[in-house]
Each structure stands twice: as structure tokens, then as C-alpha cells.
Short mmCIF file of C-alpha atoms in Angstrom, two decimals:
data_model
loop_
_atom_site.label_atom_id
_atom_site.label_comp_id
_atom_site.label_asym_id
_atom_site.label_seq_id
_atom_site.Cartn_x
_atom_site.Cartn_y
_atom_site.Cartn_z
CA UNK A 10 0.00 0.00 0.00
CA UNK A 11 1.02 3.64 -0.43
CA UNK A 12 3.32 4.82 2.32
CA UNK A 13 3.25 8.53 3.19
CA UNK A 14 6.38 9.05 5.16
CA UNK A 15 5.42 9.83 8.74
CA UNK A 16 1.72 8.89 8.42
CA UNK A 17 0.12 5.96 10.28
CA UNK A 18 -0.78 2.72 8.50
CA UNK A 19 -4.47 3.10 9.33
CA UNK A 20 -4.61 6.45 7.56
CA UNK A 21 -2.56 5.00 4.74
CA UNK A 22 -5.03 2.15 4.23
CA UNK A 23 -7.94 4.58 4.10
CA UNK A 24 -6.14 6.82 1.65
CA UNK A 25 -5.35 3.88 -0.64
CA UNK A 26 -9.04 3.05 -0.83
CA UNK A 27 -9.76 6.68 -1.75
CA UNK A 28 -7.11 6.60 -4.45
CA UNK A 29 -8.47 3.36 -5.87
CA UNK A 30 -12.01 4.77 -6.04
CA UNK A 31 -11.16 8.19 -7.44
CA UNK A 32 -8.31 7.30 -9.77
CA UNK A 33 -10.00 4.74 -12.01
CA UNK A 34 -9.89 7.24 -14.85
CA UNK A 35 -6.26 8.10 -14.27
CA UNK A 36 -4.93 4.68 -13.36
CA UNK A 37 -7.67 2.33 -14.58
CA UNK A 38 -6.89 0.36 -11.45
CA UNK A 39 -9.07 -2.03 -9.46
CA UNK A 40 -9.01 -4.48 -12.36
CA UNK A 41 -11.16 -2.25 -14.57
CA UNK A 42 -10.57 -4.43 -17.59
CA UNK A 43 -11.48 -7.68 -15.85
CA UNK A 44 -8.33 -9.53 -16.92
CA UNK A 45 -4.91 -10.31 -15.52
CA UNK A 46 -2.90 -7.12 -15.16
CA UNK A 47 0.78 -7.14 -15.97
CA UNK A 48 1.68 -4.80 -13.10
CA UNK A 49 0.25 -3.71 -9.77
CA UNK A 50 1.65 -0.95 -7.57
CA UNK A 51 0.98 -1.26 -3.85
CA UNK A 52 -1.91 -3.59 -4.64
CA UNK A 53 -3.49 -1.22 -7.20
CA UNK A 54 -3.61 -2.83 -10.62
CA UNK A 55 -2.36 -0.71 -13.52
CA UNK A 56 -4.43 -1.29 -16.63
CA UNK A 57 -2.64 -3.15 -19.39
CA UNK A 58 -3.06 -0.34 -21.91
CA UNK A 59 -1.16 2.06 -19.66
CA UNK A 60 1.41 -0.65 -18.92
CA UNK A 61 1.83 -1.20 -22.67
CA UNK A 62 2.38 2.50 -23.30
CA UNK A 63 5.26 2.62 -20.83
CA UNK A 64 6.63 -0.72 -22.00
CA UNK A 65 6.70 0.64 -25.54
CA UNK A 66 8.37 3.83 -24.29
CA UNK A 67 11.04 1.71 -22.60
CA UNK A 68 11.74 -0.18 -25.84
CA UNK A 69 12.06 3.15 -27.65
CA UNK A 70 14.40 4.67 -25.05
CA UNK A 71 16.54 1.57 -24.51
CA UNK A 72 16.14 -0.18 -27.84
CA UNK A 73 13.83 -3.09 -28.55
CA UNK A 74 16.76 -5.53 -28.43
CA UNK A 75 17.91 -4.43 -24.98
CA UNK A 76 18.01 -7.12 -22.29
CA UNK A 77 14.54 -8.01 -21.03
CA UNK A 78 15.52 -7.28 -17.43
CA UNK A 79 16.59 -3.74 -18.31
CA UNK A 80 13.36 -3.12 -20.26
CA UNK A 81 11.31 -4.41 -17.34
CA UNK A 82 13.14 -2.20 -14.84
CA UNK A 83 12.73 0.88 -17.03
CA UNK A 84 9.03 0.15 -17.59
CA UNK A 85 8.46 -0.21 -13.86
CA UNK A 86 10.31 3.05 -13.22
CA UNK A 87 8.00 4.87 -15.64
CA UNK A 88 4.87 3.29 -14.15
CA UNK A 89 6.02 4.04 -10.61
CA UNK A 90 6.48 7.72 -11.49
CA UNK A 91 3.06 7.74 -13.20
CA UNK A 92 1.46 6.23 -10.10
CA UNK A 93 3.18 8.62 -7.71
CA UNK A 94 2.36 11.66 -9.84
CA UNK A 95 -1.35 10.81 -9.95
CA UNK A 96 -1.44 9.99 -6.24
CA UNK A 97 0.35 13.20 -5.23
CA UNK A 98 -1.89 15.30 -7.48
CA UNK A 99 -4.97 13.76 -5.85
CA UNK A 100 -3.47 14.38 -2.42
CA UNK A 101 -3.13 18.07 -3.31
CA UNK A 102 -6.66 18.20 -4.72
CA UNK A 103 -5.38 19.22 -8.14
CA UNK A 104 -7.92 19.35 -10.96
CA UNK A 105 -7.02 20.46 -14.47
CA UNK A 106 -8.55 23.62 -15.83
CA UNK A 107 -10.55 23.66 -19.06
CA UNK A 108 -7.53 25.10 -20.85
CA UNK A 109 -5.24 22.39 -19.45
CA UNK A 110 -7.67 19.66 -20.47
CA UNK A 111 -7.80 21.18 -23.95
CA UNK A 112 -3.99 21.11 -24.13
CA UNK A 113 -4.01 17.44 -23.11
CA UNK A 114 -6.62 16.69 -25.78
CA UNK A 115 -4.56 18.49 -28.43
CA UNK A 116 -1.47 16.50 -27.45
CA UNK A 117 -3.47 13.26 -27.62
CA UNK A 118 -4.80 14.08 -31.08
CA UNK A 119 -1.36 15.08 -32.38
CA UNK A 120 0.16 11.79 -31.21
CA UNK A 121 -2.77 9.75 -32.46
CA UNK A 122 -2.50 11.33 -35.88
CA UNK A 123 1.10 10.15 -36.13
CA UNK A 124 0.95 6.72 -34.52
CA UNK A 125 -2.69 5.57 -34.51
CA UNK A 126 -2.17 2.39 -36.53
CA UNK A 127 0.79 1.31 -34.42
CA UNK A 128 -0.97 2.16 -31.17
CA UNK A 129 -4.07 0.20 -32.14
CA UNK A 130 -2.01 -2.88 -32.93
CA UNK A 131 -0.38 -2.96 -29.50
CA UNK A 132 -3.55 -2.08 -27.58
CA UNK A 133 -3.12 1.64 -26.90
CA UNK A 134 -6.15 3.91 -27.32
CA UNK A 135 -6.83 7.62 -27.18
CA UNK A 136 -8.05 7.04 -23.64
CA UNK A 137 -4.63 5.59 -22.79
CA UNK A 138 -2.89 8.68 -24.10
CA UNK A 139 -5.28 10.90 -22.17
CA UNK A 140 -4.39 9.11 -18.92
CA UNK A 141 -0.65 9.41 -19.56
CA UNK A 142 -0.68 13.03 -20.73
CA UNK A 143 -2.98 14.03 -17.89
CA UNK A 144 -0.28 12.80 -15.51
CA UNK A 145 2.20 15.03 -17.37
CA UNK A 146 -0.15 17.97 -16.81
CA UNK A 147 -0.41 17.06 -13.12
CA UNK A 148 3.39 17.23 -12.89
CA UNK A 149 3.31 20.83 -14.12
CA UNK A 150 0.59 21.74 -11.65
CA UNK A 151 2.62 20.15 -8.85
CA UNK A 152 5.44 22.52 -9.78
CA UNK A 153 3.12 25.41 -8.98
CA UNK A 154 1.81 23.70 -5.85
CA UNK A 155 5.31 23.42 -4.38
CA UNK A 156 7.26 26.31 -5.94
CA UNK A 157 4.49 28.80 -6.73
CA UNK A 158 2.82 31.31 -4.42
CA UNK A 159 2.03 29.71 -1.08
CA UNK A 160 3.99 26.53 -1.81
CA UNK A 161 6.27 24.91 0.72
CA UNK A 162 9.24 25.67 -1.54
CA UNK A 163 7.89 28.98 -2.83
CA UNK A 164 10.12 30.92 -5.21
CA UNK A 165 9.62 34.67 -4.62
CA UNK A 166 7.45 36.32 -7.23
CA UNK A 167 10.10 38.99 -7.79
CA UNK A 168 12.61 36.32 -8.80
CA UNK A 169 10.15 34.70 -11.23
CA UNK A 170 9.31 38.05 -12.77
CA UNK A 171 12.99 38.99 -13.11
CA UNK A 172 13.59 35.72 -14.96
CA UNK A 173 10.59 36.47 -17.17
CA UNK A 174 11.90 39.90 -18.13
CA UNK A 175 15.35 38.47 -18.86
CA UNK A 176 14.20 35.57 -21.01
CA UNK A 177 11.00 36.76 -22.71
CA UNK A 178 9.80 39.69 -24.77
CA UNK A 179 6.21 40.58 -25.60
CA UNK A 180 5.30 42.40 -28.80
CA UNK A 181 2.87 42.82 -31.66
CA UNK A 182 4.22 42.37 -35.17
CA UNK A 183 3.27 42.79 -38.82
CA UNK A 184 5.53 40.95 -41.27
CA UNK A 185 6.58 42.03 -44.75
CA UNK A 186 8.71 40.10 -47.21
CA UNK A 187 11.54 41.15 -49.49
CA UNK A 188 10.96 38.04 -51.59
CA UNK A 189 8.17 36.65 -53.71
CA UNK A 190 7.45 33.54 -55.80
CA UNK A 191 7.72 33.49 -59.59
CA UNK A 192 5.54 31.56 -62.05
CA UNK A 193 7.75 28.49 -61.66
CA UNK A 194 7.44 28.43 -57.89
CA UNK A 195 10.93 29.78 -57.30
CA UNK A 196 11.65 32.29 -54.51
CA UNK A 197 13.03 35.51 -55.96
CA UNK A 198 13.99 38.86 -54.46
CA UNK A 199 11.78 41.89 -55.06
CA UNK A 200 13.14 44.63 -57.33
CA UNK A 201 14.99 47.33 -55.40
CA UNK A 202 12.32 49.97 -56.03
CA UNK A 203 9.64 47.70 -54.51
CA UNK A 204 11.86 47.02 -51.49
CA UNK A 205 12.33 50.76 -50.95
CA UNK A 206 8.58 51.35 -51.31
CA UNK A 207 7.85 48.64 -48.74
CA UNK A 208 10.34 50.19 -46.32
CA UNK A 209 8.70 53.59 -46.67
CA UNK A 210 5.23 52.17 -46.03
CA UNK A 211 6.37 50.32 -42.91
CA UNK A 212 8.19 53.38 -41.57
CA UNK A 213 5.11 55.49 -42.23
CA UNK A 214 2.96 53.06 -40.26
CA UNK A 215 5.48 53.02 -37.39
CA UNK A 216 5.19 56.81 -37.24
CA UNK A 217 1.39 56.89 -37.21
CA UNK A 218 1.19 54.12 -34.59
CA UNK A 219 3.58 56.07 -32.37
CA UNK A 220 1.56 59.25 -32.87
CA UNK A 221 -1.60 57.45 -31.80
CA UNK A 222 -3.32 57.96 -35.16
CA UNK A 223 -3.61 54.22 -35.87
CA UNK A 224 -3.62 51.01 -33.93
CA UNK A 225 -1.54 48.06 -35.12
CA UNK A 226 -4.68 46.43 -36.53
CA UNK A 227 -5.47 49.58 -38.51
CA UNK A 228 -1.86 49.69 -39.71
CA UNK A 229 -2.21 46.09 -40.91
CA UNK A 230 -5.37 47.00 -42.83
CA UNK A 231 -3.57 49.90 -44.48
CA UNK A 232 -0.60 47.75 -45.44
CA UNK A 233 -2.93 45.04 -46.77
CA UNK A 234 -4.19 47.57 -49.34
CA UNK A 235 -0.58 47.79 -50.54
CA UNK A 236 -0.29 44.00 -50.82
CA UNK A 237 1.21 43.16 -47.42
CA UNK A 238 -0.77 40.09 -46.42
CA UNK A 239 0.06 39.88 -42.71
CA UNK A 240 -2.34 40.15 -39.79
CA UNK A 241 -1.11 41.48 -36.46
CA UNK A 242 0.41 38.78 -34.30
CA UNK A 243 0.81 39.08 -30.54
CA UNK A 244 3.96 37.16 -29.62
CA UNK A 245 5.68 36.21 -26.39
CA UNK A 246 9.14 35.10 -27.44
CA UNK A 247 11.87 33.28 -25.52
CA UNK A 248 15.42 34.36 -26.18
CA UNK A 249 16.37 30.88 -27.42
CA UNK A 250 13.41 30.56 -29.79
CA UNK A 251 14.69 30.26 -33.36
CA UNK A 252 11.35 30.83 -35.10
CA UNK A 253 12.43 34.43 -35.83
CA UNK A 254 15.65 35.47 -37.60
CA UNK A 255 18.91 35.45 -35.66
CA UNK A 256 19.35 38.57 -33.54
CA UNK A 257 15.64 39.45 -33.67
CA UNK A 258 15.13 38.97 -29.92
CA UNK A 259 17.99 41.31 -29.06
CA UNK A 260 16.75 43.98 -31.49
CA UNK A 261 13.23 43.96 -30.07
CA UNK A 262 14.65 44.02 -26.54
CA UNK A 263 16.24 47.40 -27.27
CA UNK A 264 12.92 48.97 -28.34
CA UNK A 265 11.18 51.08 -25.71
CA UNK A 266 7.93 49.70 -24.32
CA UNK A 267 4.83 50.83 -26.23
CA UNK A 268 7.01 52.09 -29.07
CA UNK A 269 6.68 50.92 -32.68
CA UNK A 270 9.78 50.39 -34.80
CA UNK A 271 10.78 48.54 -37.95
CA UNK A 272 13.28 45.71 -37.95
CA UNK A 273 14.73 44.54 -41.24
CA UNK A 274 16.60 41.33 -42.06
CA UNK A 275 17.78 39.93 -45.37
CA UNK A 276 14.39 38.49 -46.29
CA UNK A 277 11.92 40.03 -43.85
CA UNK A 278 10.64 43.35 -42.62
CA UNK A 279 8.83 43.66 -39.30
CA UNK A 280 6.72 46.44 -37.85
CA UNK A 281 7.05 45.76 -34.13
CA UNK A 282 5.21 47.34 -31.22
CA UNK A 283 6.95 46.44 -27.96
CA UNK A 284 4.59 45.60 -25.12
CA UNK A 285 4.95 45.07 -21.38
CA UNK A 286 3.62 42.29 -19.18
CA UNK A 287 3.32 42.92 -15.45
CA UNK A 288 3.07 40.26 -12.71
CA UNK A 289 -0.71 40.08 -13.09
CA UNK A 290 -0.73 39.61 -16.86
CA UNK A 291 -1.80 36.40 -18.55
CA UNK A 292 1.47 36.44 -20.49
CA UNK A 293 3.62 36.27 -17.36
CA UNK A 294 1.37 33.71 -15.70
CA UNK A 295 1.38 31.53 -18.84
CA UNK A 296 5.17 31.20 -18.54
CA UNK A 297 5.42 30.61 -14.80
CA UNK A 298 5.78 26.84 -15.13
CA UNK A 299 8.54 27.16 -17.72
CA UNK A 300 10.36 29.71 -15.56
CA UNK A 301 10.10 27.51 -12.47
CA UNK A 302 11.44 24.55 -14.46
CA UNK A 303 14.43 26.62 -15.54
CA UNK A 304 15.17 27.50 -11.91
CA UNK A 305 14.57 24.20 -10.09
CA UNK A 306 15.58 21.73 -12.80
CA UNK A 307 14.45 18.23 -11.78
CA UNK A 308 13.42 19.36 -8.29
CA UNK A 309 9.78 18.36 -8.75
CA UNK A 310 10.83 14.89 -9.92
CA UNK A 311 12.77 14.41 -6.70
CA UNK A 312 9.69 15.49 -4.72
CA UNK A 313 7.44 13.09 -6.62
CA UNK A 314 9.84 10.17 -6.30
CA UNK A 315 10.36 10.79 -2.59
CA UNK A 316 6.69 11.27 -1.70
CA UNK A 317 5.82 7.57 -1.58
CA UNK A 318 7.36 4.17 -1.12
CA UNK A 319 6.03 1.70 -3.67
CA UNK A 320 5.99 -2.05 -4.04
CA UNK A 321 5.44 -3.35 -7.55
CA UNK A 322 4.27 -6.79 -8.55
CA UNK A 323 4.81 -8.01 -12.10
CA UNK A 324 3.14 -10.90 -13.88
CA UNK A 325 6.04 -12.27 -15.92
CA UNK A 326 3.89 -14.22 -18.44
CA UNK A 327 1.76 -11.13 -19.16
CA UNK A 328 4.84 -8.90 -19.33
CA UNK A 329 6.55 -11.30 -21.73
CA UNK A 330 3.52 -11.58 -24.01
CA UNK A 331 3.17 -7.80 -24.37
CA UNK A 332 6.89 -7.38 -24.95
CA UNK A 333 6.77 -10.04 -27.65
CA UNK A 334 3.78 -8.32 -29.27
CA UNK A 335 5.64 -5.00 -29.39
CA UNK A 336 8.73 -6.65 -30.86
CA UNK A 337 6.65 -8.38 -33.55
CA UNK A 338 4.82 -5.19 -34.53
CA UNK A 339 8.05 -3.15 -34.57
CA UNK A 340 9.74 -5.82 -36.65
CA UNK A 341 7.17 -5.75 -39.46
#
């Protein structure tokens, strides 16, 4: 049974019953599938679809031809972490928000789109992925529970915000291009007179935005009349993000807040309006988890692993049959 360090066995037994009742969706325990489970953790049976997911992950990480003992140990390590994460999240009363559930669903659909035929052949369903990715989301929420405001290992808000300002910039941008596509589908550079005209239009819009005559959306509408097909994008960009040209982050960082400027590269032209995000903004709060991760590293993993003692029981025949199935499907 689950062992909370420092808690009596009677309380532990009660809590295990609670976990078994309320975590059927997450763990599919209590023999939900009515057949022999490959693995049980502290007497709670882990459904074979979840077991298969982590077994497959172990064969990917270690190699399908790795020694069976090593694959088994790695699979059990994954399942143990999954079990502990779900249990600790329930202990903290964590429930995912609508937005977090939507993110889990998107991740499930993306993975299913890539691997659905393989998953179906080894017994993994969308429900399986939802269970696994929900545990990933719980891990992120546990980061906030321990290191966020009010947590037992709380990182001061000032430190989080300082890290945010150092590593992220917030801006609105309209993009122009110094290239176009010819009749044969080749990328070619615009004639010099068209490049100069585009520069003048962008500079004009920067001026009118700064004067308060136009918003960025109105500037985009004006530029669209001149053939610039780019809607305004609101972007929160990390300094290591390479989705923009090299040096772009540093250039935007030098722009004064609420000031519009143009940034040119070899192939692109940007009208950028620098914005600010305070500690109450959705932009700062949306990056809190990433910032905490950058500060504490694997700290939350150590907390999760140390929260419980677990005893796993493996059915070798069931384990072997699923491993053989995965090897056969991978070998086709």
C-alpha cells in the first residue's frame, strides 16, 4: 500500500481506498478491464493499456533488443512515477482547468495522428494517451503547488518576474517580405524599387502608430491595401526561440515599451510594437511553469519520487507476451 512518510498505517489504508475509487480514470486500477494485469503498484492494478504505453516507451528509449531485465526495470520506473504523480496530485486536490484539459486533448490528437495504426495494434487507445498526458499535466501543476505562491518551496514572485523579463519579450508584429514567388514556384527577391517602397510604407505606419493615429490592426489594414498580407500577431518570445531570424530577440529588446519600430533582415521586414507584461498579466502567468522549471531543474521529480514508497508486482507471463507483441509489430 502507499506509504506517506510519517503517516500511520491506518490512515494509509484509508487513503489507498480513496485513491483506488477516485483514480479509475487516471490509473484504470481495481481491475477495470477484468483480466490479468501485468503490473500492480501497492496492490493497485495498472491497466494493461497504460502498462503497454510505458513498456513501448522503454523499448524506444533503450532499444527493442535491450536485455529483457533492463526493459522491465525501465518500464516499472515509468509506471512508478506515473502512479506517484497521480497519487500526489490527488493528495493536493489538483484538478485540471478547461484550458489544461484542452492542451491534453490536443497533445493526444497530435500523437494519435502520427501513430494511430501502431498504437491500435499494440492495444493503446486515445483514452490511454489521455491518462498518460494528464499525468504530465499534473506534474506541471505540482510545480506550482510546491514552488508557486504559497507553496512549501515557494520561489519569490520577484525572482520569477525577473527571470521572465530576462528571457521573454512581448510584442505585436506585422511581417513584410523582401521576396516573392515566380511563375515556376521559385523564390526571388523583389526589385529594389519595390523594397524601398515597402520600407517607406512600414516606416510610415510606425510613425502613425507612435503618434496614436492608428492602432496596429489599422496599420495592418492599411498595409494590406498595398499587398502586405500579414495580420497582427501578438507574440511572447523566448530568447532561445529560433522561429524568428537570428538577432531578432535582441533587437526587439532594445525597443522602448509601447514604441513601434521597424526591424529589417535579409528576407523580412517587421513592424514591431513592444509591449509590457506585469506580474498580473496572462502572459507572465502563462510562462510561470517554464520559468520555475528553468530554476529548479528536476526538483519536482525528486519530490514526486520521494513522496511515496512503492511495491510493484509483475506478472512475468503477461509482461513477456506484451513485450513479444511490441517486438513483432516493430519488426514488421
